[in-house]
Amino acid sequence: MIINRRVQTLDEFTIQQMRDFPHATGELAGLLRDIGLSAKRINVEVNKAGLVDILGDAGTINVQGEDVKKLDIYANNQFMGVLKHGISCAGIASEELDDFIAFDDPVSNNSKYVCLFDPLDGSGNIDVNVSIGTIFSVYRRITALGTPATIDDFLQPGIKQIAAGYVVYGSSTMLVYATRRGVNGFTLDPSIGEFTMSHSNIQCPPTGRIYSVNHGNYFQYSKGVQQYIQRCQQKTKADGGPYTQRYIGSMVADVHRNLIKGGIFMYPSTIDKPKGKLRLLYECNPFAFIMEVAGGNATNGTKRILDVEPTELHQRSSFFVGSKNMMEELEECLNLDL
Ligand code: AHG
Ligand code: MN
Ligand code: MN
């Protein structure tokens, strides 16, 4: 019998990575397997969202005062259930939970990782059949093994991430994750129900031609941000242009495209949202980590995102992430705001 070994599944890849580290316990591989399993279950529901009574508001407001869609809750429950019953996670924090949860049983208390996630990102797009996603971030806990995870395990700066990734439920479903060793993308093969390696060692092109920002907020942005947007609009062929503007409203889909093709994604603070909209711990940090490993940069406008010391779970931040050269030009413009 000839077995096709050319296409590696996510599990095969994470296990192969472990073989390079003789002391690895396999816990991270187990955690990624659990995240992949949750994503596959969420994918099934996302795909039939137009068919069953799963659309629309769940009728509650989450901790940040936003409408909670039914799929947000479904996705959150999937992650909670799978990670709680797995053996690789001491606790979780999520956009949909007011506070973190320490799983607090003998096995979980001995797990070395905690996980933060945005179970469904871009959920405003569910009802209109536009790509949505999931974002996750993994830290090694800093409290003692054998005890329940505490808030200190979750409030670590992004630079301490062990792994970060996202799932995009799009024209195909993809899981992309980064460790310090690289960024790799896996596309769900529906015929075998497995994520299979499709994008190995992803590098973000240093210069791109795409800028992604909500133009509707233009007059609410700082002078520096406005200046950068104008520069994007003024690019000619001679200086690598013309640029193109793309903004889906699902950060996962927007940043995924820019990671692959080269580009910049911005969600600056506005007059209405002076602290920004996106959440530092489970939206900005994971993408900052992925982008840096892929050769790009991420800032909040004054500081590298990964160096920000978080003070609360649902902390917001302005966010700029993308191709290295574009980020450098952005920073020149942001100096205007200092
Ligand atoms: P979420 O669905 O988790 O609340 O996140 C939505 C986020 C992000 O994905 C997207 O880029 C941004 O909100 C869009 O916001 P605007 O509509 O204000 O541009
Ligand atoms: Mn989100
Ligand atoms: Mn969300």
PDB file of C-alpha atoms and ligand atoms in Angstrom, residues 72 95-96 118-123 279 283, ligand 3:
ATOM      1  CA  ASP A  72     -20.366  33.878  19.452  1.00  0.00           C
ATOM      2  CA  GLU A  95     -13.999  38.109  24.856  1.00  0.00           C
ATOM      3  CA  GLU A  96     -17.293  36.524  25.856  1.00  0.00           C
ATOM      4  CA  ASP A 118     -11.784  35.836  20.649  1.00  0.00           C
ATOM      5  CA  PRO A 119     -14.047  32.902  19.798  1.00  0.00           C
ATOM      6  CA  LEU A 120     -15.723  34.655  16.889  1.00  0.00           C
ATOM      7  CA  ASP A 121     -14.178  37.727  15.354  1.00  0.00           C
ATOM      8  CA  GLY A 122     -16.098  39.865  12.879  1.00  0.00           C
ATOM      9  CA  SER A 123     -19.378  38.510  14.152  1.00  0.00           C
ATOM     10  CA  ARG A 279      -8.791  44.186  22.622  1.00  0.00           C
ATOM     11  CA  GLU A 283      -7.059  40.544  19.247  1.00  0.00           C
TER      12      GLU A 283
HETATM   13 MN    MN B   3     -15.605  38.320  18.967  1.00  0.00          MN
END
